[in-house]
Amino acid sequence: MTSPSPDNANDEQKALATTLRATWFGASLDDPTIGRLSALARRRTAKAGEVLLVEGGRSDEFGVVVTGRLALRMLVPERGMVTILTVEPGDLYGWSAIAAPQRATSTVVAIEPSELIAFDGMDLRLALAEDDRLAAALYPRVLEAVSRRLSATRLQLLDLFTHREPEAW
Amino acid sequence: MVSAPVATVDPTEPIGFLPRPELDRLIEALQADGRRVIGPTIADGAVVYDEIASQADLPAGWRADQAPGRYRLEHRGGVRLFDYVVGPTAWKRFTFPPRVPITVGHRDGGAVTFTAAERPATPLAFLGVRGCELAALGIQDTVLMAGPAVDSDYAAQRAEVLIVAVECVTAASTCFCTSMGTGPEVRSGFDLALTELDDGFIVRVGSPAGADLATRLSLAPVEPERRAEATAAVAATRRSIGDPVDTDGLPARLLANLDNPHWAEVAERCLACANCTLVCPTCFCTSVGQRSDLDGQESVAERAWDSCFTAGFARVAGGNFRPRTQDRYRQWLTHKFATWWDQFGSSGCVGCGRCITWCPVGIDVRAELYAIAGSRSGARAAAIAIQPPPTPTPVGPPVDPATMPHPPALATAPAVAAAPKAPTSPVRACIARVVSTRPESPDTTTLVLTDVDPAIVAGLPGQFVMAALPAFSAAPISISRYRPDGIELTIRAAGPATAAITQLGRGDQLQLRGPMGRGWPVEAAYGHDVAIVTGGIGLAPLRPLIDAILAERERFGDVRLYYGARTWHDQLYGDELDTWAGRPDLEVALTVDRAGPEWFGRVGIVTHLFDRATWDGSNTVAYVCGPERMMQATVETLGDRWVAQDRIWVTLERHMECGVGLCGHCQMGRYFVCRDGPVFNVAALEGIFGREGI
Amino acid sequence: MIERVSPVRRAREAGSSIRPRLGVVKFASCDGCQLTLLDLEDEFLALTERFEIVEFAEATTNRSDGPYDVLLVEGSISTPEQAEEIVRLRRQTPLLVTIGACATAGGIQALRNWGDETDFRAAVYAHPEYIESLAFATPISDHVAVDAELRGCPIDPGQLVELLTSLIVGRRPQLPDESVCLECKRRNAVCVAVAGGFACLGPVTRTGCGALCPAYGRGCYGCFGPREQANARGLARHLQVVEGRAPADVGRLFAGFTAYSEPFRSMVTELGGVAAPGVAPGGGPARESHDA
């Protein structure tokens, strides 16, 4: 990696901003917000099988998937790790990093080589605490993503979505 | 069927006067024609229709005092035979009996046969049919004979019934034929009509058979005073009833009040005991049970009167579409007074008042209609003495649809949405043979069948068959593929009947009846993009649609298949999914609800496969099949992608027994799912799709 | 579970000629439900060809403590020994079927549940200290899981044959959960409540008997127990408010063979009717004290 000179940093940030805007997550955010986020963000890759967050552990990374796929997994002791959701390109992971109690609600694993835009949890929390405008722009989008997951989870819970139990009588 | 009156017969014009002692001549003439004469008799404290030998068997001098939940027979003396008004039995007991065998099934190893049960028609004469009852017979004629499927035994028996009608010159406090337009005058639909006076009967002829009978009676001329007396008596009866139910716009008013809190209030009083439906002369819902020997080798399928109030009526594997008493009461009332119009072109109620009298807790349908649907003409209900419910709860005023911004679509025929393709051939039965079986998932098996009736093989994508084995109830199964020499059925073992079918092996037989229902309209998508969204076993009814689209691939734009399964083990047609996914002209996206580490595909619900897609749905036709909750969520999400509701087709499931719109079980609002569906356009389901307890 | 209900089919398909083992046992009951099995006469013989009856004290000296493929259980649990025995029996069979009002609802003896069992004991027996019974007489389902029920007092022979046939054939037993009223109307019996003023539990009682009692001109006793979503409260309200019956009389109607099943139980508790002697359930017309 080249050492960040001001020019490099600016190009880097512009590239990040472009990538971010092209995702579902970033598509509705305004320019100042994109700019602020790009300054905080970094690109990273995850290898297939790499664990990004551990269920129940401290959550310190928030990110957006650019390419690839992450699996959200929970441990069911009788069955091992069960994938309950996958995160597709454009969607976010690690929202728990910016919501109390900053505890990961599932284990996040890359199941394909994935490119991510990642944010350090602490840095992002500080930025949100200082910058009301950033918070006002970011939290609704995060809430939208989490709400979509909540509805899905509820339907999966009801198990009415794809299957019904057979009856003997 | 009563013969149509010929030009020379005027059913409104009296042709003679039958002195009272001469009534026996009429009865004898009917018996001489080989008919069993059914008339009113006294039994167990009520007037019950039964076979009579002579007029001595008729209830001379008896009257019935009727009120909600109360019937008291009184002997008032005198000679009048027909002043009792209606009793608990309806004539349908003889034309549409409570229990009849319909088929006999035989199973020997893997071989099965089904034969129709013999039910020869008996020549009958009905003596004492009132105006409301004539109307009821006509309504049942329409229900059972005028639809796409005809109850041929009913038709045969009905043709052997001769009707001697009787005009009402008294009324019970529970009568409301005047409001329903069915009486007390009797104008047509009979062979002979009698109006009783003290010393005899004024006779009118309504058909050639009636005219023939009349020639065998010694009729005196009708004097003007007698005629006037009869007319006055009937008019006085009409006045005594009044007009208790405002039927002006009643269907729309009822259907605008599906969420009226009063339904819950009725449900507190209603016992869901089904008495109202069983005394009703137009109710036609039935169920089929199996009476078999101990080994299930010989089984008679028996059809019995059923009711929408029973627990099993709307039950399917996995639940019950009308779990609460208020759902069932609403179904009964809205069917009888509103959706019957959509289905059969008339009201289902004839105003006979039996449901009021024979309700053990005296629920009065006239009062309930007023409470729920109000009245356009003011407080007519106040004109009759209606017993208020014991614990009335305050409810909001009924909604008048005239004041609503958008009149509900239910009471009117669906607007522009194109109907799914109507069945092209009548339903056939055949004994099919299993060629091979293929397990698709732990509980789902595909049967490949041959010896299938050509009409079924020529069916449409989305149609279904009723599959039956002796001693088991028949199951509705969608056809999952059409082959040159037969069909495939993909069946989930959801209960004992479907489990028995999935356990069949090569060479075993089963009965198929079909093809039934309306299929997926493939032509509706010509020139459009296509989205197919399905979950679980829902892919099975869609597979013939996919076959049809791929056979003419060039006629469609982008074609996308979205398929969600519980786990990847539950995916159907694994090899075909791979083949389809490999095609450049077909986009296939799969997801499962949960997976282990061996799955690298998507995990989540099927709507997540396209809720953030970037394609523009404004030129898309969508076909959706899966559990109803999934279809609701899918329709919403498709709407977010700009797919118009009138371009979305769903396939619904309800409790089905006959598959041809005669048993009444599968009703959903104004539709029979078996006959008007199971494929429906979502726009046509406005107001009922996604509504609780419909 | 599908396997469990067709032991005969499973055995036959496996090519086995071994008949499934059927047991019939009894707790606190009159024995009438077991007798229904014997009363089947010729059909009973046909059943013995398809089931091996290994325990049926009423009918055979063959005894077996288990295991069974199908176990029919009559009677309610009234003593400490019975409470232990039913748990032992549950482990001996994959399919436990309760037969009759005692086993499914607690029976008429469950009326003691509203009183003090020690008082009854003292009133009836010279040496009550020799009798050991539980304070409550309870249905089998209060103690162990039950796979199927045949209701009635006694059970209906047709329903018994249907249940056993369904085990052989592998189909769902056709035991409709609808009101007695449907059967009255199908068989053309005139409603004793509406036409006769009798108090009748038919509308809230599960069918199965063929509407026996109303066909003989009296109200239903409710011996098949409450049906699905029985609106006992609605019926009770009607009988009191509209027909003017006293609350205790209405409570007594529900205080019959299936008194202990909800919602009949709540009606008995709220309205009374178990304390004093009075009109028998299904008894005579109400006082004609109301205006229609």
GROMACS .gro file of N, CA and C in nm, chain A residues 166-169, chain C residues 1 147 172-173:
model
   24
  166PRO      N    1  -4.682  -3.167   0.846
  166PRO     CA    2  -4.781  -3.269   0.809
  166PRO      C    3  -4.860  -3.313   0.932
  167GLU      N    4  -4.980  -3.363   0.907
  167GLU     CA    5  -5.062  -3.409   1.019
  167GLU      C    6  -5.084  -3.559   1.006
  168ALA      N    7  -5.084  -3.627   1.120
  168ALA     CA    8  -5.110  -3.770   1.114
  168ALA      C    9  -5.257  -3.798   1.097
  169TRP      N   10  -5.340  -3.723   1.169
  169TRP     CA   11  -5.485  -3.744   1.160
  169TRP      C   12  -5.540  -3.641   1.065
  864MET      N   13  -4.533  -3.996   1.317
  864MET     CA   14  -4.671  -3.997   1.369
  864MET      C   15  -4.763  -4.067   1.269
 1010ASP      N   16  -5.336  -3.983   2.232
 1010ASP     CA   17  -5.323  -3.971   2.088
 1010ASP      C   18  -5.457  -3.956   2.016
 1035ARG      N   19  -5.731  -4.087   0.810
 1035ARG     CA   20  -5.768  -4.007   0.925
 1035ARG      C   21  -5.905  -4.056   0.974
 1036PRO      N   22  -5.922  -4.083   1.103
 1036PRO     CA   23  -6.054  -4.128   1.149
 1036PRO      C   24  -6.157  -4.016   1.134
   0.00000   0.00000   0.00000
